[in-house]
Coordinates of C-alpha atoms in Angstrom, one line a residue:
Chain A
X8 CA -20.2 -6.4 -35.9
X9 CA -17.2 -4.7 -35.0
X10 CA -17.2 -3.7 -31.4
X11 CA -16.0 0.0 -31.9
X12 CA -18.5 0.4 -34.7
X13 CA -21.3 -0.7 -32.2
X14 CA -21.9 2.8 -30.5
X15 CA -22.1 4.6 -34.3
X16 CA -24.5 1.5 -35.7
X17 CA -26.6 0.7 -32.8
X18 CA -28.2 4.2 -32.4
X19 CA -28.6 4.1 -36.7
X20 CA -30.4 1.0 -36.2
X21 CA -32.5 1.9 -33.8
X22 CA -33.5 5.5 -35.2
X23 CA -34.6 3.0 -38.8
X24 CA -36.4 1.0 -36.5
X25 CA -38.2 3.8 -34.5
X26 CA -38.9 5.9 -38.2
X27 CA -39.9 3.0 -39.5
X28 CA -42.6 1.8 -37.1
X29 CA -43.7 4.8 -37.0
X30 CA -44.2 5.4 -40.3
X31 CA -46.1 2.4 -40.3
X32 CA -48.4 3.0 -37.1
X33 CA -49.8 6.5 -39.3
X34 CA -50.4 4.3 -42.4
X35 CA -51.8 1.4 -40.6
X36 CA -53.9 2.7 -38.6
X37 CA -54.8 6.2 -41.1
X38 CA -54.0 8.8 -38.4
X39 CA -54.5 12.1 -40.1
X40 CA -51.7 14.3 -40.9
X41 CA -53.0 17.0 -38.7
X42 CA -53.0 14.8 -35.9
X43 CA -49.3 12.9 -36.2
X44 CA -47.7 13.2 -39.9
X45 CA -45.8 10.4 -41.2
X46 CA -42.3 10.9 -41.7
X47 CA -42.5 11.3 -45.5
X48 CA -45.1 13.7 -45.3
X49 CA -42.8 15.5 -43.3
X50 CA -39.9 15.2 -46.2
X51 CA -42.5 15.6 -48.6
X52 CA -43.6 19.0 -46.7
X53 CA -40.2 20.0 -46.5
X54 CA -39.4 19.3 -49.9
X55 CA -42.4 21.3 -51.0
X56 CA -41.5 24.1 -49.1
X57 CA -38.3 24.3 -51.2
X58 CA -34.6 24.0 -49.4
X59 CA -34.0 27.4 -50.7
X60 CA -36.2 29.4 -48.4
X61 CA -35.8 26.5 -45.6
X62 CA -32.3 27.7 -45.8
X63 CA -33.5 31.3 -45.4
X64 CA -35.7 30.6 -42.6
X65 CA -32.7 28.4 -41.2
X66 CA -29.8 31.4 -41.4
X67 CA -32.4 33.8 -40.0
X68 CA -32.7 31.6 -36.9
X69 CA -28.9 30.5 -36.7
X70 CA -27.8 34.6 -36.7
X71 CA -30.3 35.2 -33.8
X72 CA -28.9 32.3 -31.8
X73 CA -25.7 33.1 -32.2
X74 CA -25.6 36.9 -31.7
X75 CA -27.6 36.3 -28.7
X76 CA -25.1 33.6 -27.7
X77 CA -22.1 35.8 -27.9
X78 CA -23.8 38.4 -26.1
X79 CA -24.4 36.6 -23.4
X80 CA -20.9 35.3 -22.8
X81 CA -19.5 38.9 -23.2
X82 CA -21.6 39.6 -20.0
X83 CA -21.5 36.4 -18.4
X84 CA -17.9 36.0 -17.9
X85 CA -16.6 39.4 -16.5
X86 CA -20.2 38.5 -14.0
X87 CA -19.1 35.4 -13.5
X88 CA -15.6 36.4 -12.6
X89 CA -16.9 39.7 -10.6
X90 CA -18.9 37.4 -8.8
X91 CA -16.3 34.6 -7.4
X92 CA -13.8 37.6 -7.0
X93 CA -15.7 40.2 -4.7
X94 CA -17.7 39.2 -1.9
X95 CA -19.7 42.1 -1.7
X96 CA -20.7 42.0 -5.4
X97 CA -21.5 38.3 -5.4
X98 CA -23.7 39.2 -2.2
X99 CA -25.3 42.3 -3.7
X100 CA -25.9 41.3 -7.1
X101 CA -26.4 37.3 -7.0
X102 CA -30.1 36.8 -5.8
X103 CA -30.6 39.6 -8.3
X104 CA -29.4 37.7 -11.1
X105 CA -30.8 34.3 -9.3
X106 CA -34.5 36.4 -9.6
X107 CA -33.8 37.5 -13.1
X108 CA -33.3 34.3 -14.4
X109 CA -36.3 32.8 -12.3
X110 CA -38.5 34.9 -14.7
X111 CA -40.6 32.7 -16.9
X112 CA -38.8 33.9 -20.6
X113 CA -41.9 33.0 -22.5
X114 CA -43.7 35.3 -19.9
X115 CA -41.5 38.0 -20.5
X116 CA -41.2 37.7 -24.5
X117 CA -44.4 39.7 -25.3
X118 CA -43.4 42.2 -22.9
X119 CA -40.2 42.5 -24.0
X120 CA -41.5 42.9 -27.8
X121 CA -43.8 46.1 -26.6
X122 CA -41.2 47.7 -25.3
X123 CA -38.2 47.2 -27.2
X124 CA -40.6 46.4 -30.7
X125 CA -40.5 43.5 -33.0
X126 CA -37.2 42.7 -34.5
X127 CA -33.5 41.3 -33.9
X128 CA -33.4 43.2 -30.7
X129 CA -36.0 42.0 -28.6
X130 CA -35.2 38.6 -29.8
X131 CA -31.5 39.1 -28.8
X132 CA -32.8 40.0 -25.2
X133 CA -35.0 36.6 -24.9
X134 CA -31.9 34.9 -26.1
X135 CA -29.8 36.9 -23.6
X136 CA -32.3 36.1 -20.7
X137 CA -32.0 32.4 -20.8
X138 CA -28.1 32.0 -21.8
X139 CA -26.1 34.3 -19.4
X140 CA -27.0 32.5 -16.4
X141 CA -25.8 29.1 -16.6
X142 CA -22.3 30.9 -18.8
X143 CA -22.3 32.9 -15.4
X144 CA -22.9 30.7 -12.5
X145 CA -20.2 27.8 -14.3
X146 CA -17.6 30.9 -15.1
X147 CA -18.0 31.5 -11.3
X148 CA -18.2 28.4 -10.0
X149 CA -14.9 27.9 -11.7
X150 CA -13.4 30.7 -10.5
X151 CA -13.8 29.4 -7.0
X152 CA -13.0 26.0 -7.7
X153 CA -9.4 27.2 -8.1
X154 CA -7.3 24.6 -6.2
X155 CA -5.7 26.4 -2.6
X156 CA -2.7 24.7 -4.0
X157 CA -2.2 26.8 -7.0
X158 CA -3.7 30.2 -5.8
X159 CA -0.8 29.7 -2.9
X160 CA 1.9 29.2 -5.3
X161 CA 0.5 32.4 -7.0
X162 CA 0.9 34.4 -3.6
X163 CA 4.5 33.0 -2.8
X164 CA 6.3 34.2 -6.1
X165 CA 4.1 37.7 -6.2
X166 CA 0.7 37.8 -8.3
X167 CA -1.3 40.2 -6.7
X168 CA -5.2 39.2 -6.9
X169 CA -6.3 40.0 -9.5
X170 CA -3.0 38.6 -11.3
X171 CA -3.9 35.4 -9.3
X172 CA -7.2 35.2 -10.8
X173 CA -6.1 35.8 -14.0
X174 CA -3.5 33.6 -14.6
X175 CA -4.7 30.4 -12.5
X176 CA -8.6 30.8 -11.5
X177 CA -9.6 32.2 -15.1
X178 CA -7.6 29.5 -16.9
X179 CA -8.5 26.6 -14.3
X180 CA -12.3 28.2 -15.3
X181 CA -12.1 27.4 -19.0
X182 CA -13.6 23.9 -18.4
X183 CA -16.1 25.0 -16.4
X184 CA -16.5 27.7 -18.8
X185 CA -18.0 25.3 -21.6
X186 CA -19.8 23.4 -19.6
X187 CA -22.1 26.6 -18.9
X188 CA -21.4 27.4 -22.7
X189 CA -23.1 24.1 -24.0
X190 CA -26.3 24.3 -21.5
X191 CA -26.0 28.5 -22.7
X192 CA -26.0 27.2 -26.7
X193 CA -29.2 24.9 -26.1
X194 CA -31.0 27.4 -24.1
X195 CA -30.2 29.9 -26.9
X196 CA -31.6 27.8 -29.5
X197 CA -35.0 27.8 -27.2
X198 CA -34.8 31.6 -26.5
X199 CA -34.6 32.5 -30.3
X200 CA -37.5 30.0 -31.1
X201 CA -39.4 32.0 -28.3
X202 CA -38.0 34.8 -29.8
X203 CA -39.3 34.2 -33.0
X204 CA -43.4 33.5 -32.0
X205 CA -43.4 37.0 -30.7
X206 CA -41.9 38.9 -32.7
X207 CA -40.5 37.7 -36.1
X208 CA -41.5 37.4 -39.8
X209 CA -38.7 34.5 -40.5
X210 CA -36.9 32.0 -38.9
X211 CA -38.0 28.4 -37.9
X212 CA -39.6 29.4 -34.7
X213 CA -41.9 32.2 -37.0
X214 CA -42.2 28.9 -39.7
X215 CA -44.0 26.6 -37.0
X216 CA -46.6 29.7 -35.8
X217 CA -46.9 29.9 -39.2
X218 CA -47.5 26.5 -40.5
X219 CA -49.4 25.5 -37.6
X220 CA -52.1 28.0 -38.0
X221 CA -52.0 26.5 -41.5
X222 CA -52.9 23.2 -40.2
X223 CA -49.6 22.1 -42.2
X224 CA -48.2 20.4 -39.4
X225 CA -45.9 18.4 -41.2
X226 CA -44.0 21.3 -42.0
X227 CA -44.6 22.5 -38.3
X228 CA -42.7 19.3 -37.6
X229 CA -40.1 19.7 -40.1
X230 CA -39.1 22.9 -38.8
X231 CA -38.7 21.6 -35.5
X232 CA -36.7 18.6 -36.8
X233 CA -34.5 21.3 -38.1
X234 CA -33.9 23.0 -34.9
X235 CA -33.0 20.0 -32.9
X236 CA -30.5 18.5 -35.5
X237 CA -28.8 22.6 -35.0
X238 CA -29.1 22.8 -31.3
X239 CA -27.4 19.3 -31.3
X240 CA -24.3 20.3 -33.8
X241 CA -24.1 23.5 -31.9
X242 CA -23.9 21.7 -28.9
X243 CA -21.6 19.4 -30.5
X244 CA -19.6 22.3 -31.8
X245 CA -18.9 23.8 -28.4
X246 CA -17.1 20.1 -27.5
X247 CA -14.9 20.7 -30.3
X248 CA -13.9 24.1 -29.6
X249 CA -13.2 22.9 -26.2
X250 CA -10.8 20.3 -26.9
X251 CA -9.5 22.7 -29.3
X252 CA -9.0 25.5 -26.7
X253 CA -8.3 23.4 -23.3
X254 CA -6.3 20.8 -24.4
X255 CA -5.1 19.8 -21.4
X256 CA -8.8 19.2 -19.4
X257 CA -10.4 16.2 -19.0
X258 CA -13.2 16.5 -21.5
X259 CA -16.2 16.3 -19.4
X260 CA -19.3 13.4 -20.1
X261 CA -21.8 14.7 -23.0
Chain B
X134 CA 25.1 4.5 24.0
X135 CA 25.2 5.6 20.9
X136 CA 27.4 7.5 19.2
X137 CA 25.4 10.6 18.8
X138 CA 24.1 10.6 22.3
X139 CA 27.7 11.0 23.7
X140 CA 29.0 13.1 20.9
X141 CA 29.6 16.8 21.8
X142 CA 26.3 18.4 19.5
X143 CA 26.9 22.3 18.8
X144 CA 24.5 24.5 21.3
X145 CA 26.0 27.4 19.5
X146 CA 23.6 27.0 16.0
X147 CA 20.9 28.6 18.1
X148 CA 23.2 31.5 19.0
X149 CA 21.9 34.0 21.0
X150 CA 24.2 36.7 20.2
X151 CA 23.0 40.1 18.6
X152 CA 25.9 39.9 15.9
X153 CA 24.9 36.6 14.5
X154 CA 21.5 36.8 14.8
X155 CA 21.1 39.5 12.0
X156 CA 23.4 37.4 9.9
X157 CA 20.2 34.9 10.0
X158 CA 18.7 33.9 6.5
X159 CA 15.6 33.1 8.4
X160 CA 14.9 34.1 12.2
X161 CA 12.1 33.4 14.0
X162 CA 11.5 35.5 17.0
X163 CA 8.5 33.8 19.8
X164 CA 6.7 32.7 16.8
X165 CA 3.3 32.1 18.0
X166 CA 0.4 31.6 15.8
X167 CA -3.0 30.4 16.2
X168 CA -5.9 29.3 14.3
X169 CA -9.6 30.6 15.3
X170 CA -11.6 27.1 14.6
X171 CA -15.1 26.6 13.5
X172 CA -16.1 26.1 17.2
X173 CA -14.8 29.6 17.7
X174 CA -12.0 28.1 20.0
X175 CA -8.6 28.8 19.8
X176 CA -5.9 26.0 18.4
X177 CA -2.4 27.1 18.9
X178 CA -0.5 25.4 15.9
X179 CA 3.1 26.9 17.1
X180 CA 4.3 28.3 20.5
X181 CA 6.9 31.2 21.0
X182 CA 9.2 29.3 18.3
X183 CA 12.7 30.5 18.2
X184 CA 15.3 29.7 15.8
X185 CA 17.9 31.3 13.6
X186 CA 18.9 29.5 10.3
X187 CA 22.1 30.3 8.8
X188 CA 22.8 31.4 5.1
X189 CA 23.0 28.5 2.9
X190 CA 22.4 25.6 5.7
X191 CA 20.1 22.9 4.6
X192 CA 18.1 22.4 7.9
X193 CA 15.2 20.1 8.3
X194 CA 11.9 20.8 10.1
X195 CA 10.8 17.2 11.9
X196 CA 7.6 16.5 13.8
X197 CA 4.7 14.6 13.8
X198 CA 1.5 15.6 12.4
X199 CA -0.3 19.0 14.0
X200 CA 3.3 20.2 15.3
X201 CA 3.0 23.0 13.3
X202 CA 6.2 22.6 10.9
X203 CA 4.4 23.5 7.5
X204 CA 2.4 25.9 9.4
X205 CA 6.5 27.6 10.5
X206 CA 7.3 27.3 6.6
X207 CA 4.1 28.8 5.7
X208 CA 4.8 31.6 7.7
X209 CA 8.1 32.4 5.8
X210 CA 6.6 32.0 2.5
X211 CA 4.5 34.9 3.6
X212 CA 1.1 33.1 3.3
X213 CA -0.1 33.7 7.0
X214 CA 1.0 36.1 9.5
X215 CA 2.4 34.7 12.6
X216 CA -0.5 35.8 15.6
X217 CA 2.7 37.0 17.9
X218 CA 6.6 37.7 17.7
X219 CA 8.0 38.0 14.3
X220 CA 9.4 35.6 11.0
X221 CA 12.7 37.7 9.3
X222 CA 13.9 36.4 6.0
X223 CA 16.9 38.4 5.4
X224 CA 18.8 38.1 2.0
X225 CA 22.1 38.5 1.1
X226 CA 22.1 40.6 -1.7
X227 CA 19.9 43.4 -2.7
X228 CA 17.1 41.5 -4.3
X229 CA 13.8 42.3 -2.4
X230 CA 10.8 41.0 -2.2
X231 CA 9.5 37.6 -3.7
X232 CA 12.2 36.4 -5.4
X233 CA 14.0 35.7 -2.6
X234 CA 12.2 33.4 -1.1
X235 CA 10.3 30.1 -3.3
X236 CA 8.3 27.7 -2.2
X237 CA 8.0 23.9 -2.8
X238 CA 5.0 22.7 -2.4
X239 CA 4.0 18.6 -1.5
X240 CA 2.1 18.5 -4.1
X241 CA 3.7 19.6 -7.4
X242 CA 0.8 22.0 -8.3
X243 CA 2.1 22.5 -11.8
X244 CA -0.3 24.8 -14.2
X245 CA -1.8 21.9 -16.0
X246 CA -2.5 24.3 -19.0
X247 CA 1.3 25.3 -19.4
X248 CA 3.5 23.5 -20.6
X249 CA 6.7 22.2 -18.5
X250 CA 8.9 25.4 -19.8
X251 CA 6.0 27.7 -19.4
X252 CA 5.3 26.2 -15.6
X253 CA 9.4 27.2 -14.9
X254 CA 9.0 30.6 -16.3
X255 CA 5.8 31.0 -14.2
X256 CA 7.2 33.2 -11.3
X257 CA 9.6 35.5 -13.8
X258 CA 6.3 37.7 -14.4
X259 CA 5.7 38.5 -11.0
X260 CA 9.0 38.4 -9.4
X261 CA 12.1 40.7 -9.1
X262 CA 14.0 39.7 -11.9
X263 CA 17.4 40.4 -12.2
X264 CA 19.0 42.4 -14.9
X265 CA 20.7 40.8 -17.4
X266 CA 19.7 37.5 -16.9
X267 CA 18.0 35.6 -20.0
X268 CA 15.4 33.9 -18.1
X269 CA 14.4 31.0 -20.7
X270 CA 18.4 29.9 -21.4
X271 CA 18.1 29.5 -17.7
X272 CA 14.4 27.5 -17.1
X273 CA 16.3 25.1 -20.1
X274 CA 19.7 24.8 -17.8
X275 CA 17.3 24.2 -15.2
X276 CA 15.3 21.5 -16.8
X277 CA 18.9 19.8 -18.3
X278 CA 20.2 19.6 -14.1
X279 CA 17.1 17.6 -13.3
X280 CA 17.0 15.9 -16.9
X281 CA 14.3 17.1 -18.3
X282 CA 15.1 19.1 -21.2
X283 CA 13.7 16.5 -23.5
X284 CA 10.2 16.9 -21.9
X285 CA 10.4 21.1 -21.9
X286 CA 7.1 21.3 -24.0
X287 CA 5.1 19.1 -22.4
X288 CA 2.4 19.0 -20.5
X289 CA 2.2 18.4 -16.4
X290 CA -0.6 15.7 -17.8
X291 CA 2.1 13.3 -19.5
X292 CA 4.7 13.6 -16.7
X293 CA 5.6 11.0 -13.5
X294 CA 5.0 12.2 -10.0
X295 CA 8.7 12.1 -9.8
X296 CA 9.1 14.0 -13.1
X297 CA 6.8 17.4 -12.2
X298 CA 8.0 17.5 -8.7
X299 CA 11.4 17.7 -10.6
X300 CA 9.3 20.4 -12.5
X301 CA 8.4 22.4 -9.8
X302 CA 12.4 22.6 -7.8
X303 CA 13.0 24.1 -11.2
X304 CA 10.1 26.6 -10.8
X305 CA 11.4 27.1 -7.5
X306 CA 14.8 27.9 -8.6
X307 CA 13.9 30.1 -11.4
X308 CA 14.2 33.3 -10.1
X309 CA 17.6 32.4 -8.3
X310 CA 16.2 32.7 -4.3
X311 CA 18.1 32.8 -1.5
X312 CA 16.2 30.4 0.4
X313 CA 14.2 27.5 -0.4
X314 CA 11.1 26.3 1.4
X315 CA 10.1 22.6 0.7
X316 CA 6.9 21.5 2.8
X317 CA 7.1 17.5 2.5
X318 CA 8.1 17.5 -1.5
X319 CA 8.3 14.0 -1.5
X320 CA 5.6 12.2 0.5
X321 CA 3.6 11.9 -1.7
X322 CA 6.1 9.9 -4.5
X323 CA 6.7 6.1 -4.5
X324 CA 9.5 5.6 -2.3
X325 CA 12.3 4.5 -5.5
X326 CA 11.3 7.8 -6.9
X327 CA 11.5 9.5 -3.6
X328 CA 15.4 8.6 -3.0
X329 CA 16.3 9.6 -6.1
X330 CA 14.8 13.0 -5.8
X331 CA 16.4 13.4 -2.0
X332 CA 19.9 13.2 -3.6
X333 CA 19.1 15.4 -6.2
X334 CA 18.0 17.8 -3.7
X335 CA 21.1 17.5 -2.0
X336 CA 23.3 18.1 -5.2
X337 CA 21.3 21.5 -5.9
X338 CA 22.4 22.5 -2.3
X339 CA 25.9 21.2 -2.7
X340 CA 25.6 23.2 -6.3
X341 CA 23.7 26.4 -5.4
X342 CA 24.7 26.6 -2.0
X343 CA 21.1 27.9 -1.1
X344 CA 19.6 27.6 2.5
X345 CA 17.0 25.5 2.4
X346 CA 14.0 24.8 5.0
X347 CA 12.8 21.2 4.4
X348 CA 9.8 20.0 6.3
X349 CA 9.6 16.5 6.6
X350 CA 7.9 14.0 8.8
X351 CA 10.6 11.4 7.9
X352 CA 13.4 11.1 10.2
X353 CA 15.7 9.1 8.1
X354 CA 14.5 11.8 5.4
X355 CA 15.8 14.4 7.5
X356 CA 18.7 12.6 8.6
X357 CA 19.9 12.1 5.2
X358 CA 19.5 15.5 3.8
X359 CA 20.3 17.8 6.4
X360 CA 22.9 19.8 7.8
X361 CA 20.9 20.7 10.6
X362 CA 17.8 19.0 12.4
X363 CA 15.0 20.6 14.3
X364 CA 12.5 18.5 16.0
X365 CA 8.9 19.4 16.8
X366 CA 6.5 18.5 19.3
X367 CA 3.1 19.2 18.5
X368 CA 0.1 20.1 20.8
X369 CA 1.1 22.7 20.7
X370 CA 4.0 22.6 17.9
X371 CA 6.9 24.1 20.0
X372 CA 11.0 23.0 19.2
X373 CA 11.9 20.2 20.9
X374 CA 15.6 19.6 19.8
X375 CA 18.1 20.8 17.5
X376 CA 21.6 19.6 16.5
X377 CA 23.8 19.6 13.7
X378 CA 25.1 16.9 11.5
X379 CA 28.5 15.5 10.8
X380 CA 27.5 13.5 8.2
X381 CA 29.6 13.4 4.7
X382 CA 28.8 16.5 2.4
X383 CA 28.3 14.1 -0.4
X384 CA 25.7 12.1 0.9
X385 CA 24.3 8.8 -1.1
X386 CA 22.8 5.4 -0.3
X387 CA 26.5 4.2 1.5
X388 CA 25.3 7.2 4.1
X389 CA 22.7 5.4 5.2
X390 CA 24.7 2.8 6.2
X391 CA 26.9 4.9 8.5
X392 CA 26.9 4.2 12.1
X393 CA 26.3 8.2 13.1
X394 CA 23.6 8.2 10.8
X395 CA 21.6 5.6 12.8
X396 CA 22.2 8.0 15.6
X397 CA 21.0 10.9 14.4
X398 CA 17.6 9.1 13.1
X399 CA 17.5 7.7 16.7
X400 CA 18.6 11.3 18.0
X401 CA 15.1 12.6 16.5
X402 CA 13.2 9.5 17.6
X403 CA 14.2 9.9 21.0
X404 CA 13.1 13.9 20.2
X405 CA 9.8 13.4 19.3
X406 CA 8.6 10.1 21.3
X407 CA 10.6 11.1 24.3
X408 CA 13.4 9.1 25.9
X409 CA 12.0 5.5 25.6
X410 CA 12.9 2.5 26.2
X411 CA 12.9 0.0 23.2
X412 CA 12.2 2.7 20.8

C-alpha cells in the first residue's frame, strides 16, 4: 500500500469492517429491526421511501440550516467585534449573551414554537440560539488576539481605532472567524433538527419523529445517516471556503 | 590611550542655544516617563532625558536592556506620552502629522494577508499624502532599492527574515518621512543577513538624507552606522554619553577595520560598563 493512500484506505477499510460485522451481529443473532436495523434494512428503508421525497425532506432541512446559519453570522460578527472593541459593551452585554446561550435550546424549542408559531421562523430562532455564540466569542476572541505589534504599526502611520480594527484586528480575525463558523455549522445542523421535532411537517428531523412513532426505525436511522454525512460536508465546506478566503493562515487542525 | 579617548569629541551636538534648538528634528526636553507596574509601584524607564537631534543625522540610541532607549523612540512615534517634560518632532517642510514620522519596528510586523506591495502602500491610507505623488510607481522604486521588485506580489509568508525587514524600511519610507525610527531592526536576523541590511541602511541615509533614530543594543552596530552615538544607562535609563563620529561617510566591512572605529566601540563600552579596567 502506498503510504499517502494509507489515511484515504485505512478509514474505508475500517468503516467495511465495522458495517460489515455489524451487519452480521443483527443477522446472527436475529435482533429485531425495531431494536438495531441492519444496514440493508436501512438502504432498503431508504430506498423504499423513494430518493425523490428524501431529497425533499433533505432541501427542507439544508434551507433551515443555512438561513439560520447566515443569520447568525450577520449578528455574530458586528457582536463579536462590538464586544473586543468597547469595554463597556463587552462588560454590559457579555454575561448576557454567556446566560442566553446557557439556555437549554431543546428547552426553549416548544416555547419558542408558541410564541412565534410553527414554521421557518421559529426554527430559524432555535438555529440562531445555538450558532451565534461560538461565531461570536471566536470573532471576539480574534479581535483581541490582534498582535501589539501590528495594532502599533497602525497607530504610528495614523489609523484611528476603529480604522485599526478594521484593517488589522478584523482581518487577523478571519481565522478565528471559521473556527467559530465550523463549531456554528454543526450546531446549526443540531438546532434545525430540534427545530424540526417541534414545529415542522418536513425535513429529516420531522422524518425521524415521524418514522419513529412508525416503529420504522430503519428509516429513523436513515435519516440520521443523512444528517451526519451533511453536517460533515458542511463542516468540510467551511475548510474550503477558508483556504479559499484566508490564504495566507495556517489552516488550523480538523 | 586610544585614539578616541584623546581625540577632541564635539560638546557642541547637545547645543544649548535657543537658535539651534528649534532647528531640532527631534528634541527631547527632561523627558521623564514612568510605568505604574502591577504591584502598583512606580518603575521610572527614563529620567529628565535631554537631547536635540539634528535634521538628517543618523544617531544611534545604545544601552543595555531596561535603559529605556525603545521606550525614548516610542515616545517619538507618539505611542506613549512622556509622564514629564516634553518629545518635539519638528519637520522641515509643511507636512503634518503622521507622515512625518515612521517607525521600524524589530520585528517586521508585515500584514500577513497583504501582499509585499499591498504591506508598502499600507500607511498611504492613513497618512498625509503628498500631492502629486503616484504612490504605487513609488512602493515599486522602493521595493527595486532594496531588490525586491521581483517578490512585489508576494506574500510576508514566502519571504526571509532579511527579505520582510527589507519589506518593512520600504513601508517606512513610503510616505517620504522626515525622520526614521528603527527600534533594534536587526536583532532578531542571522548575523550575515544582519550586515547586509546595516549597509543598506546606511545607503538609504546617504541617499534620502533622512534623520534617523536607531536603537540598538550593539555597540559595533552603532558604531558602524552612526553619525552620532548616545549611550544609556539604565536603572533608571538616563544619557550617559554622547559624541559624534568621524568615521568615513561610505562606510562598509573595511570600516570595521579602522583603528577609530575600535575606539568608538570602546568609547561606548567604557559608557555603559563604566571606566574599567580590562574591559
Amino acid at each position: 500500500m502506498k503510504p499517502n493512500l494509507r489515511p484515504i484506505l485505512l478509514p474505508i477499510i475500517a468503516f467495511v469492517v465495522l458495517i460489515a460485522a455489524w451487519q452480521f451481529i443483527v443477522v446472527a443473532f436475529e435482533i429485531p429491526a425495531f431494536l438495531l436495523p441492519s444496514p440493508s434494512a436501512i438502504l432498503k428503508a431508504a430506498l423504499r421511501f423513494g430518493w425523490p421525497l428524501l431529497t425533499v425532506h433533505t432541501a427542507a432541512t439544508l434551507e433551515t440550516i443555512l438561513l439560520g446559519f447566515a443569520i447568525s453570522v450577520v449578528l455574530s460578527v458586528p457582536l463579536g467585534v462590538m464586544l473586543a472593541s468597547n469595554k463597556l459593551a463587552s462588560e454590559a452585554f457579555y454575561p448576557l449573551l454567556v446566560f442566553t446561550h446557557a439556555i437549554p435550546v431543546i428547552a426553549i424549542a416548544p416555547i419558542v414554537v408558541v410564541s412565534v408559531g410553527t414554521g421557518l421562523n421559529a426554527r430559524l430562532i432555535v438555529v440562531t440560539l445555538i450558532s451565534f455564540f461560538p461565531i461570536m466569542v471566536s470573532t471576539a476572541t480574534g479581535i483581541l488576539n490582534a498582535p501589539k505589534d501590528m495594532l502599533d504599526l497602525g497607530r504610528t502611520v495614523g489609523a484611528s481605532k476603529w480604522q485599526r480594527i478594521a484593517t488589522i484586528a478584523l482581518p487577523h480575525a478571519v481565522p478565528f472567524m471559521f473556527n467559530g463558523f465550523r463549531i456554528g455549522i454543526v450546531g446549526a445542523v443540531i438546532g434545525a433538527v430540534v427545530g424540526e421535532f417541534v414545529s415542522a411537517n418536513s425535513g429529516l428531523g420531522y422524518l425521524v419523529v415521524r418514522s419513529t412513532s412508525d416503529f420504522d426505525i430503519p428509516m429513523a436511522i436513515a435519516a440520521v445517516i443523512i444528517l451526519a454525512v451533511m453536517s460533515v460536508t458542511l463542516y468540510q465546506l467551511t475548510a474550503v471556503v477558508q483556504t479559499r478566503v484566508s490564504p495566507w493562515a495556517p489552516q488550523s487542525e480538523n | 590611550m586610544l585614539m578616541a579617548d584623546s581625540k577632541p569629541l564635539s560638546k557642541a551636538t547637545n547645543t544649548t542655544a535657543a537658535g539651534k534648538a528649534a532647528q531640532d528634528a527631534v528634541r527631547f526636553d527632561h523627558v521623564t516617563i514612568s510605568f505604574q507596574i502591577r504591584s502598583g509601584n512606580e518603575v521610572i524607564a527614563v529620567d529628565g532625558f535631554d537631547l536635540g537631534i539634528q535634521p538628517k543625522q543618523f544617531v544611534a540610541l545604545v544601552g543595555p536592556s531596561g535603559c529605556g532607549k525603545s521606550t525614548l523612540l516610542r515616545a517619538v512615534a507618539g505611542l506613549i506620552d512622556p509622564t514629564k517634560g516634553q518629545v518635539r518632532v519638528n519637520a522641515p517642510d509643511s507636512l503634518s502629522g503622521f507622515a512625518r514620522v515612521a517607525m521600524v519596528f524589530q520585528a517586521p510586523t508585515l500584514l500577513p494577508w497583504k501582499t509585499v506591495l499591498g504591506n508598502v502602500l499600507y500607511p498611504v491610507r492613513f497618512g498625509t499624502k503628498r500631492s502629486g505623488v503616484d504612490y504605487s510607481q513609488r512602493a515599486s522604486e522602493l521595493l527595486d532599492m532594496v531588490g525586491l521588485t521581483r517578490f512585489r506580489d508576494a506574500y510576508p509568508a514566502e519571504l526571509s527574515g532579511g527579505m520582510q525587514q527589507r519589506v518593512a524600511i520600504c513601508r517606512a519610507l513610503i510616505l517620504d518621512p522626515d525622520i526614521l525610527l528603527m527600534d533594534e531592526p536587526f536583532s532578531a536576523l542571522d548575523a550575515l543577513t544582519r550586515e547586509e541590511l546595516q549597509f543598506e541602511v546606511r545607503r538609504v541615509h546617504q541617499k534620502t538624507g533622512k534623520t534617523i533614530l536607531f536603537v540598538t543594543h550593539s555597540m559595533s552596530e552603532a558604531a558602524l552606522l552612526a553619525d552620532r552615538v548616545v549611550v544609556m544607562a539604565a536603572h533608571p535609563g538616563r544619557l550617559k554619553d554622547d559624541f559624534l563620529l568621524d568615521l568615513p561617510t561610505d562606510r562598509d566591512t573595511a570600516t570595521l577595520d579602522l583603528p577609530e572605529f575600535a575606539g568608538y566601540v570602546r568609547r561606548i563600552r567604557d559608557g555603559i560598563y563604566g571606566q574599567r579596567e580590562g574591559k
